[in-house]
Coordinates of C-alpha atoms in Angstrom, one line a residue:
M25 CA -59.1 22.4 -44.1
R26 CA -55.6 22.9 -42.7
K27 CA -54.6 21.9 -39.1
F28 CA -53.4 24.7 -36.8
L29 CA -49.7 25.0 -36.4
G30 CA -49.9 24.4 -32.6
E31 CA -52.0 21.4 -33.2
I32 CA -49.7 19.8 -35.6
L33 CA -46.8 20.6 -33.1
V34 CA -48.7 18.8 -30.3
E35 CA -49.4 15.7 -32.6
M36 CA -45.6 15.6 -33.4
E37 CA -45.1 15.7 -29.6
A38 CA -42.7 18.6 -30.0
L39 CA -44.4 20.4 -27.1
A40 CA -47.3 20.2 -24.7
E41 CA -50.5 21.6 -25.2
D42 CA -50.3 24.4 -22.3
K43 CA -47.1 25.9 -24.1
V44 CA -49.4 26.5 -27.3
Q45 CA -52.0 28.1 -25.0
A46 CA -49.7 30.4 -23.6
A47 CA -48.4 31.4 -26.8
L48 CA -51.8 32.1 -27.9
A49 CA -52.6 34.3 -24.9
K50 CA -49.6 36.2 -25.8
Q51 CA -51.0 36.8 -29.4
M52 CA -54.4 37.8 -27.6
D53 CA -52.6 40.5 -25.5
G54 CA -51.4 42.3 -28.7
D55 CA -48.2 40.2 -29.8
K56 CA -48.2 40.6 -33.5
R57 CA -45.6 37.8 -34.2
A58 CA -46.3 34.4 -35.5
I59 CA -46.9 31.7 -33.0
G60 CA -43.8 30.0 -34.2
E61 CA -41.6 32.8 -33.2
I62 CA -43.2 33.1 -29.9
L63 CA -42.7 29.5 -29.2
V64 CA -39.1 29.6 -30.2
E65 CA -38.5 32.6 -28.3
A66 CA -39.9 30.8 -25.0
Q67 CA -37.7 27.8 -25.8
A68 CA -40.7 25.7 -26.1
C69 CA -39.5 24.1 -29.3
T70 CA -36.7 24.4 -31.8
P71 CA -36.8 26.5 -35.2
E72 CA -36.7 23.0 -36.9
D73 CA -39.8 21.9 -35.1
I74 CA -41.6 24.7 -36.7
A75 CA -40.3 24.1 -40.0
R76 CA -41.3 20.5 -39.8
A77 CA -44.9 21.5 -38.6
L78 CA -45.1 24.1 -41.4
A79 CA -44.0 21.7 -44.0
E80 CA -46.9 19.4 -42.8
Q81 CA -49.5 22.1 -42.7
F82 CA -48.7 23.2 -46.1
D83 CA -48.2 19.7 -47.5
M84 CA -44.6 20.5 -48.3
R85 CA -41.5 18.5 -47.9
F86 CA -39.0 19.1 -44.9
V87 CA -35.3 19.6 -45.5
D88 CA -32.8 18.9 -42.7
L89 CA -29.9 21.1 -44.1
E90 CA -27.6 20.0 -41.2
A91 CA -27.9 16.4 -42.4
I92 CA -26.9 17.0 -46.0
D93 CA -24.2 18.6 -48.0
V94 CA -25.5 20.8 -50.7
P95 CA -23.2 20.5 -53.9
P96 CA -21.3 23.7 -54.6
A97 CA -22.5 23.4 -58.3
V98 CA -26.3 23.5 -57.0
M99 CA -25.6 26.5 -54.7
Q100 CA -24.4 28.3 -57.7
L101 CA -27.8 28.1 -59.5
I102 CA -29.1 30.9 -57.1
P103 CA -27.4 34.3 -57.0
E104 CA -25.6 34.9 -53.6
S105 CA -27.4 38.1 -53.1
L106 CA -30.8 36.7 -53.7
A107 CA -30.1 33.8 -51.3
R108 CA -28.8 35.9 -48.3
E109 CA -31.6 38.5 -48.8
R110 CA -34.5 36.2 -49.1
K111 CA -33.3 33.4 -47.0
V112 CA -33.6 30.7 -49.7
C113 CA -31.1 27.8 -50.2
P114 CA -30.8 25.5 -53.3
V115 CA -31.0 21.9 -52.1
G116 CA -31.0 19.3 -55.3
V117 CA -31.6 19.4 -59.1
N118 CA -33.1 16.7 -61.3
G119 CA -33.4 17.5 -64.7
K120 CA -35.0 20.9 -65.0
L121 CA -36.5 20.7 -61.5
L122 CA -34.8 22.7 -58.9
T123 CA -35.7 22.2 -55.3
V124 CA -35.1 24.9 -53.0
A125 CA -35.6 25.4 -49.2
L126 CA -37.7 28.4 -47.9
S127 CA -38.4 29.4 -44.2
N128 CA -41.8 31.2 -45.5
P129 CA -44.1 28.7 -47.3
L130 CA -46.3 31.6 -48.2
D131 CA -43.6 33.4 -50.2
L132 CA -45.1 32.6 -53.7
E133 CA -43.4 35.8 -55.0
L134 CA -40.2 34.3 -54.3
V135 CA -40.8 31.0 -56.2
D136 CA -41.8 33.2 -59.1
T137 CA -38.4 35.2 -59.0
L138 CA -36.6 31.9 -58.7
R139 CA -38.4 30.4 -61.6
F140 CA -37.7 33.6 -63.6
Q141 CA -33.8 33.9 -62.7
T142 CA -32.8 30.3 -62.8
N143 CA -35.0 29.1 -65.9
Y144 CA -35.8 25.9 -63.7
S145 CA -39.1 24.5 -62.6
I146 CA -39.2 25.1 -58.8
E147 CA -40.1 22.8 -56.0
A148 CA -40.4 24.5 -52.6
A149 CA -39.5 22.7 -49.5
M150 CA -39.4 23.9 -46.0
A151 CA -36.2 24.5 -43.7
S152 CA -35.7 26.7 -40.6
E153 CA -34.4 30.1 -41.2
R154 CA -31.4 29.2 -39.0
Q155 CA -30.1 26.2 -41.0
I156 CA -30.7 28.1 -44.3
T157 CA -28.3 30.9 -43.1
A158 CA -25.8 28.3 -42.0
A159 CA -26.0 26.7 -45.5
I160 CA -25.4 29.9 -47.1
E161 CA -22.5 30.7 -45.0
R162 CA -20.9 27.5 -45.4
H163 CA -20.8 28.0 -49.3
W164 CA -20.4 31.7 -49.5
G165 CA -18.9 32.8 -46.3
L166 CA -20.0 35.0 -43.7
S167 CA -22.0 38.0 -44.6
E168 CA -20.5 41.3 -44.1
N169 CA -23.0 42.0 -40.9
K170 CA -22.2 38.6 -39.6
V171 CA -18.4 39.1 -39.5
E172 CA -19.0 42.5 -38.0
E173 CA -21.2 40.9 -35.1
M174 CA -18.8 38.1 -34.8
L175 CA -15.8 40.4 -34.4
G176 CA -17.7 42.6 -32.3
E177 CA -18.7 39.9 -29.9
M178 CA -14.9 38.7 -29.7
T179 CA -13.8 42.1 -29.3
A180 CA -16.0 42.4 -26.2
D181 CA -14.8 39.0 -24.9
I182 CA -11.1 40.2 -25.1
E183 CA -12.0 43.7 -23.5
V184 CA -13.7 41.7 -20.5
R185 CA -10.6 39.4 -20.1
R186 CA -8.3 42.4 -20.4
K187 CA -10.1 44.1 -17.7
E188 CA -10.2 40.8 -15.6
D189 CA -6.6 40.0 -16.1
G190 CA -5.1 43.4 -16.1
E191 CA -3.2 42.3 -19.2
D192 CA -3.0 43.2 -22.8
D193 CA -4.3 40.3 -24.9
E194 CA -3.8 41.6 -28.5
D195 CA -2.0 38.2 -29.3
D196 CA -5.4 36.6 -28.7
A197 CA -6.2 38.0 -32.0
L198 CA -9.8 39.0 -32.7
I199 CA -9.8 36.5 -35.7
I200 CA -9.1 33.1 -34.0
R201 CA -12.6 31.6 -34.4
F202 CA -12.8 32.7 -38.0
V203 CA -9.6 31.0 -38.9
Q204 CA -10.5 27.9 -36.9
Q205 CA -13.7 27.8 -39.1
I206 CA -11.5 28.0 -42.2
I207 CA -9.6 24.9 -41.4
Q208 CA -12.5 23.0 -40.0
N209 CA -14.3 23.7 -43.2
A210 CA -11.5 22.2 -45.3
D211 CA -11.2 19.2 -43.3
S212 CA -15.0 18.3 -43.5
N213 CA -14.9 19.0 -47.1
R214 CA -11.8 16.5 -47.7
A215 CA -9.5 19.4 -48.9
S216 CA -6.0 18.6 -49.5
D217 CA -5.1 22.4 -49.4
I218 CA -6.3 25.9 -48.1
H219 CA -5.4 28.9 -50.5
I220 CA -5.8 32.2 -49.0
E221 CA -5.1 35.0 -51.7
P222 CA -5.6 38.6 -51.4
M223 CA -7.2 40.1 -54.2
A224 CA -7.7 43.8 -55.0
D225 CA -10.9 44.0 -53.0
H226 CA -11.5 41.0 -51.0
L227 CA -9.7 38.1 -49.5
R228 CA -10.2 34.7 -51.5
I229 CA -10.3 31.7 -49.9
R230 CA -10.4 28.4 -52.1
Y231 CA -10.1 24.6 -51.1
R232 CA -8.4 22.0 -53.4
I233 CA -10.6 19.0 -53.4
D234 CA -9.6 16.1 -55.2
G235 CA -7.0 18.1 -57.1
V236 CA -9.5 20.8 -58.3
C237 CA -9.8 24.4 -56.7
F238 CA -13.3 25.5 -55.3
T239 CA -13.9 28.8 -53.9
M240 CA -15.6 28.3 -50.6
D241 CA -15.3 31.2 -48.2
P242 CA -14.7 34.7 -49.5
A243 CA -13.9 37.2 -46.8
P244 CA -13.9 41.0 -46.5
K245 CA -10.7 42.6 -47.6
R246 CA -10.1 44.1 -44.0
L247 CA -9.8 40.5 -42.7
Q248 CA -6.5 40.0 -44.6
G249 CA -4.2 41.3 -42.2
P250 CA -5.6 39.7 -39.2
V251 CA -5.7 36.1 -40.8
I252 CA -2.3 36.1 -42.3
Q253 CA -1.1 37.1 -39.0
R254 CA -2.9 34.7 -36.9
L255 CA -1.8 31.9 -39.2
K256 CA 1.9 33.2 -38.6
I257 CA 1.4 33.2 -35.0
M258 CA 0.0 29.5 -35.0
T259 CA 3.1 28.2 -36.7
G260 CA 5.3 29.7 -34.0
S261 CA 8.3 30.1 -36.4
M262 CA 7.2 32.5 -39.1
A263 CA 8.0 36.2 -38.6
I264 CA 5.0 38.3 -38.3
E265 CA 6.6 41.5 -39.3
E266 CA 8.3 40.0 -42.4
K267 CA 6.1 40.6 -45.5
R268 CA 8.7 41.0 -48.3
K269 CA 10.2 37.4 -48.2
P270 CA 8.5 33.9 -48.7
Q271 CA 8.4 31.9 -45.5
D272 CA 7.5 28.3 -44.5
G273 CA 6.1 26.8 -41.2
R274 CA 3.8 24.3 -39.7
I275 CA 0.8 24.2 -37.7
K276 CA -0.7 21.4 -35.5
I277 CA -4.3 21.8 -34.6
K278 CA -6.7 19.6 -32.9
L279 CA -10.0 19.3 -34.7
K280 CA -12.6 17.2 -32.8
D281 CA -10.8 13.9 -32.0
K282 CA -7.9 14.2 -34.3
I283 CA -4.8 16.1 -34.9
I284 CA -4.4 17.9 -38.1
D285 CA -0.7 18.9 -39.3
L286 CA -0.5 21.8 -41.8
R287 CA 2.3 22.8 -43.8
V288 CA 2.3 26.3 -44.4
S289 CA 3.8 28.5 -47.2
S290 CA 3.7 32.4 -47.5
L291 CA 4.4 34.3 -50.7
P292 CA 4.3 38.0 -51.2
S293 CA 2.0 39.2 -54.0
I294 CA 1.0 42.6 -55.1
H295 CA -2.1 42.7 -53.0
G296 CA -0.6 41.2 -49.8
E297 CA 0.8 37.9 -48.6
S298 CA -0.6 34.7 -50.3
M299 CA -0.8 31.5 -48.0
V300 CA -1.0 28.0 -48.9
M301 CA -1.6 25.3 -46.1
R302 CA -1.4 21.6 -47.0
L303 CA -3.5 19.3 -44.8
L304 CA -1.2 16.4 -43.7
D305 CA -3.7 14.0 -42.2
S306 CA -1.7 10.9 -41.4
G307 CA -5.0 8.8 -40.9
N308 CA -5.7 9.4 -44.6
L309 CA -2.3 8.4 -45.7
K310 CA -2.2 5.1 -47.5
H311 CA 0.5 2.7 -46.2
S312 CA -0.2 -0.2 -48.7
L313 CA 1.2 -0.2 -52.2
E314 CA -2.2 -2.6 -52.9
D315 CA -4.3 0.5 -52.3
M316 CA -2.3 2.8 -54.9
G317 CA -4.1 1.6 -57.9
F318 CA -1.5 -0.2 -59.7
D319 CA -2.3 -2.4 -62.7
P320 CA -1.9 -6.0 -61.7
G321 CA 1.1 -6.4 -64.1
D322 CA 2.8 -3.0 -63.0
F323 CA 2.3 -3.9 -59.4
K324 CA 4.0 -7.4 -59.6
A325 CA 7.0 -5.7 -61.5
Y326 CA 7.1 -2.8 -59.3
N327 CA 7.2 -5.0 -56.2
S328 CA 10.0 -7.1 -57.7
L329 CA 12.1 -4.0 -58.1
I330 CA 11.9 -2.7 -54.8
H331 CA 13.2 -5.8 -53.3
R332 CA 16.3 -5.6 -55.3
P333 CA 19.5 -5.0 -53.1
N334 CA 20.9 -2.0 -54.9
G335 CA 20.1 0.5 -57.6
I336 CA 17.9 3.7 -58.0
V337 CA 14.0 3.8 -58.5
L338 CA 13.0 7.2 -59.4
V339 CA 9.4 8.4 -59.0
T340 CA 8.3 11.5 -61.3
G341 CA 5.6 13.7 -61.6
P342 CA 4.3 17.3 -60.9
T343 CA 3.6 18.7 -57.5
G344 CA 0.6 17.1 -56.1
S345 CA 0.8 13.8 -58.1
G346 CA 1.1 11.6 -55.1
K347 CA 4.7 11.0 -55.3
T348 CA 5.3 11.2 -51.4
T349 CA 2.3 8.8 -51.0
T350 CA 3.8 6.2 -53.4
L351 CA 7.2 6.3 -51.7
Y352 CA 5.9 6.2 -48.2
A353 CA 3.9 3.2 -49.1
T354 CA 6.9 1.6 -50.7
L355 CA 9.1 2.1 -47.4
N356 CA 6.3 0.9 -45.3
S357 CA 6.4 -2.5 -47.4
L358 CA 10.2 -2.6 -46.8
N359 CA 10.2 -1.7 -43.5
T360 CA 11.3 -4.7 -41.5
V361 CA 13.5 -5.5 -38.5
D362 CA 16.3 -6.6 -40.6
R363 CA 16.5 -3.5 -42.9
K364 CA 17.8 0.0 -41.9
I365 CA 15.9 2.7 -43.8
I366 CA 17.0 6.6 -43.6
T367 CA 15.3 9.4 -45.4
A368 CA 16.2 12.9 -46.3
E369 CA 13.1 15.1 -46.8
D370 CA 12.4 18.6 -47.3
P371 CA 9.9 18.7 -45.4
V372 CA 9.3 15.6 -43.5
E373 CA 5.4 15.2 -44.3
Y374 CA 4.5 12.3 -42.0
N375 CA 6.3 10.5 -39.3
L376 CA 6.9 6.7 -40.2
P377 CA 7.5 4.5 -37.3
G378 CA 10.6 2.4 -37.3
I379 CA 12.3 5.0 -40.1
N380 CA 15.0 7.3 -39.6
Q381 CA 13.8 10.6 -40.9
C382 CA 16.0 13.5 -41.6
Q383 CA 14.8 17.1 -42.3
V384 CA 16.7 19.3 -44.5
Q385 CA 17.3 22.8 -42.9
H386 CA 19.0 25.2 -45.3
K387 CA 19.5 28.0 -42.9
I388 CA 22.3 25.8 -41.1
G389 CA 23.7 24.2 -44.3
L390 CA 21.9 20.8 -43.6
D391 CA 21.1 20.2 -47.3
F392 CA 20.5 17.0 -49.4
P393 CA 24.2 16.4 -50.3
R394 CA 25.3 16.9 -46.6
I395 CA 22.7 14.7 -45.3
L396 CA 23.3 11.9 -48.0
R397 CA 27.1 11.8 -47.2
A398 CA 26.5 11.4 -43.4
M399 CA 23.8 8.9 -44.2
L400 CA 26.2 6.7 -45.9
R401 CA 28.2 6.5 -42.7
Q402 CA 25.2 5.0 -41.0
A403 CA 25.2 1.8 -42.9
P404 CA 21.5 1.9 -44.1
N405 CA 20.0 -0.8 -46.5
V406 CA 17.5 1.7 -48.2
I407 CA 17.8 5.3 -48.6
L408 CA 15.2 7.7 -49.7
V409 CA 16.2 11.2 -51.2
G410 CA 13.3 13.6 -51.1
E411 CA 14.2 15.0 -54.4
I412 CA 17.1 15.0 -56.9
R413 CA 17.5 18.9 -57.6
D414 CA 21.2 19.3 -58.5
Q415 CA 24.1 17.4 -60.0
E416 CA 25.8 16.9 -56.5
T417 CA 22.8 15.3 -55.0
A418 CA 22.3 13.0 -58.3
Q419 CA 26.1 12.2 -58.2
I420 CA 26.0 11.1 -54.5
A421 CA 22.8 9.1 -54.9
I422 CA 24.2 7.2 -57.8
Q423 CA 27.3 6.6 -55.9
A424 CA 25.3 5.1 -53.1
S425 CA 23.4 2.7 -55.4
L426 CA 26.6 1.6 -56.9
T427 CA 28.2 0.6 -53.7
G428 CA 25.4 -1.7 -52.5
H429 CA 22.3 0.7 -51.4
L430 CA 18.8 0.7 -52.8
V431 CA 17.9 4.4 -53.3
F432 CA 14.5 6.1 -53.7
S433 CA 13.9 9.7 -55.0
T434 CA 11.7 11.8 -56.9
L435 CA 12.4 14.1 -59.9
H436 CA 9.9 16.6 -61.5
T437 CA 9.5 15.4 -65.1
N438 CA 6.2 15.1 -67.1
D439 CA 6.7 11.3 -67.9
A440 CA 9.1 8.2 -67.2
P441 CA 11.5 8.6 -70.3
S442 CA 12.1 12.3 -69.5
A443 CA 13.9 11.3 -66.3
I444 CA 17.0 10.0 -68.1
S445 CA 17.3 13.2 -70.3
R446 CA 16.9 15.2 -67.1
L447 CA 19.6 13.6 -65.1
I448 CA 22.0 14.0 -68.1
D449 CA 21.0 17.7 -68.3
M450 CA 22.4 18.0 -64.8
N451 CA 25.6 17.0 -66.1
V452 CA 25.5 13.4 -64.6
Q453 CA 27.5 11.2 -66.7
P454 CA 25.4 9.1 -69.2
F455 CA 27.4 5.9 -68.2
L456 CA 26.4 6.5 -64.5
V457 CA 22.7 7.0 -65.5
A458 CA 22.8 3.8 -67.5
T459 CA 24.2 1.6 -65.0
S460 CA 22.6 2.7 -61.8
I461 CA 18.9 3.2 -62.8
N462 CA 16.5 0.4 -62.1
A463 CA 13.2 2.0 -63.2
V464 CA 11.4 5.1 -63.4
L465 CA 7.8 5.5 -62.2
A466 CA 5.8 8.3 -63.5
Q467 CA 2.3 9.1 -62.0
R468 CA -0.6 11.3 -61.9
L469 CA -3.8 11.4 -59.7
V470 CA -7.0 11.2 -61.5
R471 CA -10.5 11.9 -60.0
A472 CA -12.3 8.5 -59.3
N473 CA -16.2 8.1 -60.1
C474 CA -18.5 8.7 -57.1
P475 CA -19.8 5.2 -56.0
K476 CA -23.1 6.6 -54.8
C477 CA -24.2 7.8 -58.2
L478 CA -22.4 5.7 -60.8
E479 CA -24.4 5.1 -63.9
P480 CA -23.6 4.3 -67.5
F481 CA -23.0 7.0 -70.1
E482 CA -22.1 7.4 -73.6
P483 CA -18.7 9.6 -74.0
D484 CA -17.8 11.8 -76.6
P485 CA -16.6 9.7 -79.7
L486 CA -13.7 12.3 -80.3
H487 CA -12.6 11.8 -76.7
L488 CA -12.4 8.0 -77.4
Q489 CA -10.4 8.7 -80.5
A490 CA -8.0 11.1 -78.9
L491 CA -7.5 8.1 -76.2
G492 CA -7.1 5.4 -78.8
I493 CA -9.9 3.4 -77.4
T494 CA -11.0 1.5 -80.4
P495 CA -14.7 -0.5 -81.0
E496 CA -12.8 -3.7 -80.3
M497 CA -11.7 -2.5 -76.8
Q498 CA -15.1 -1.4 -76.2
Q499 CA -16.8 -4.8 -76.8
G500 CA -18.7 -6.0 -73.7
R501 CA -17.6 -2.8 -71.6
R502 CA -19.7 0.1 -70.4
F503 CA -18.5 3.4 -69.8
M504 CA -19.3 4.7 -66.4
H505 CA -19.5 8.4 -64.8
G506 CA -21.0 9.7 -61.5
K507 CA -24.1 11.9 -62.4
G508 CA -23.6 14.1 -59.3
C509 CA -25.1 13.5 -55.9
D510 CA -24.7 14.9 -52.3
N511 CA -21.8 12.4 -51.6
C512 CA -19.7 14.0 -54.4
K513 CA -21.1 17.6 -54.0
G514 CA -22.4 17.5 -57.5
T515 CA -19.3 16.7 -59.2
G516 CA -19.6 13.0 -60.3
Y517 CA -16.2 12.3 -58.6
R518 CA -15.1 11.4 -55.1
G519 CA -11.4 10.7 -54.1
R520 CA -8.5 9.9 -56.5
R521 CA -6.7 7.1 -57.8
G522 CA -3.3 6.9 -59.4
I523 CA -2.4 6.3 -63.1
F524 CA 1.2 5.1 -63.8
E525 CA 3.9 4.8 -66.2
M526 CA 6.5 2.3 -65.1
M527 CA 9.5 2.2 -67.2
V528 CA 11.8 -0.7 -66.3
M529 CA 15.5 -0.4 -67.4
N530 CA 16.9 -3.1 -69.8
R531 CA 19.8 -3.6 -72.1
Q532 CA 18.4 -1.7 -74.7
L533 CA 17.2 1.4 -72.7
R534 CA 20.7 1.4 -71.0
E535 CA 22.2 1.7 -74.3
L536 CA 20.2 4.6 -75.5
A537 CA 20.8 6.3 -72.2
F538 CA 24.6 5.7 -72.5
A539 CA 24.1 7.3 -76.2
K540 CA 22.4 10.2 -74.9
A541 CA 19.3 9.3 -77.0
S542 CA 16.3 11.8 -77.3
T543 CA 13.4 11.3 -74.9
S544 CA 11.2 10.2 -77.7
E545 CA 13.7 7.5 -78.8
V546 CA 13.8 6.2 -75.4
R547 CA 9.8 6.5 -75.0
K548 CA 9.2 4.6 -78.3
A549 CA 11.9 1.8 -77.2
A550 CA 10.2 1.7 -73.8
V551 CA 6.7 1.1 -75.2
A552 CA 7.8 -1.5 -77.5
N553 CA 9.2 -3.3 -74.6
G554 CA 5.8 -3.4 -73.0
M555 CA 5.5 -0.1 -70.9
A556 CA 2.2 1.3 -70.6
T557 CA 2.0 5.1 -70.9
L558 CA 0.1 7.2 -68.6
A559 CA -2.6 7.5 -71.1
M560 CA -2.9 3.8 -71.8
D561 CA -3.1 3.1 -68.0
G562 CA -5.7 5.8 -67.8
V563 CA -7.5 3.9 -70.7
R564 CA -7.3 0.8 -68.5
K565 CA -8.9 2.7 -65.7
I566 CA -11.8 4.0 -67.8
L567 CA -12.6 0.4 -69.1
Q568 CA -12.7 -0.7 -65.5
G569 CA -15.1 2.1 -64.9
V570 CA -12.8 3.8 -62.3
T571 CA -12.9 7.2 -63.9
T572 CA -13.9 8.9 -67.0
P573 CA -12.4 9.9 -70.6
D574 CA -12.7 13.5 -69.8
E575 CA -10.5 13.1 -66.7
I576 CA -7.9 11.2 -68.3
L577 CA -7.5 13.7 -71.0
R578 CA -7.2 16.4 -68.5
M579 CA -4.3 14.7 -66.6
A580 CA -2.5 12.6 -69.2
K581 CA -1.0 13.8 -72.5
T582 CA -1.7 11.5 -75.3
E583 CA 1.0 11.0 -78.0
S584 CA 0.0 11.8 -81.4

């Protein structure tokens, strides 16, 4: 025979016996509500206490949804409309068994519906309705009704302040808390970027986590204007009324005990202004080259290159490939009292103590060439040029390297050998390219296996063949991947590591550059001289269990 709920709560020491008796007396007086609702309303216990007691009463598992992060892939197993309407939240999946959290242990009809709609066996667990609603909102965003309620509360608060202060507080924006939550969620989910994208009928909000975009918090279309306006106000520099031209700005915001710096970019689109915010958390910046993921041989060669007195070292790769992180870690290792280091950046992403950093400001004509010319009069030992974009910048950087300065810069090319052709295409004289470049480092960021759910697996043989992984290379090795857990939100990956392609210039490569050789000829010679391509370094990471063949094929081009 089942124990009574009040009896279980007393045994749990969630409340005293007299509170239970008071609730029972209310029911005797005609209150038709469940005893749990009466106790929560009277603040005798919490909704979670009731859920724990119900779990014990019906011999079910209790789930504390505030203590776990439900993977997005698991959340998607239940339709959003059903989750919101019936107050049910998926918790985890094991094979064909899906665990779901309910607030009503007697809702057997819901269990049957879930079994039919998901094609999974269902394990029902208990959670409080409050926590289920919060978990749904974290994944799918606020419901229309909740947004209306939230905006209504904020409107009322602002109206009260207006009456008290006798002022018009329109700039306090009704949307402040909503925008704060967007940024808070991004930080707690380890996002590198927030994408706010106007669609035809809604405002899509996506977070880029470990290089992959996830849709997290869709919002009603009518919030588009207030959200964009609030973000512009927060930058303090973007024109609120300007909606036809791209704009850039920065936001500094305090989240809990740390300051987050956001780099903001707006771009007009057919449905309104699209905004992207890059989260710049200096606490997460890797300051050590040892943490970058270099192969020991490449690390030794790179460490030797950056301690040369002059020449150019180029770091190449697409946007978001970690070039800035590599260069900052490089400067940090060179930052000693006997060296003067100056940087020209657009924009300055992180402040580096002890280094002179200069921000490009196109509006006043302070561009890379002008900063570089001024830099050389400051007698630096090491110079960082944020990016070589044109012939003038390239020429000055090369002249600086030829007059005794060590120069670091970036280029947007797909691999290391392409950097030579790219500079020559900018009309830089081939003999200058050949004599000034010390090395080119190409890089990508690949998702690393989650350490909490790491397990051996058998990859697709076609993937191994595409990467050139032979049976001999597999001897004594086990391929590893993450099977998906709460720590990695069901993806199998957590965090990223670099894969690198380092082309160190030698006599043969300089001759090829001087002769304007094709990229394929330069690549062939570089590989013959010991350069590991991006794919080859990726294979090393696969065999070390750092990542998977799928991830390397996604990020690194393999040569046929």
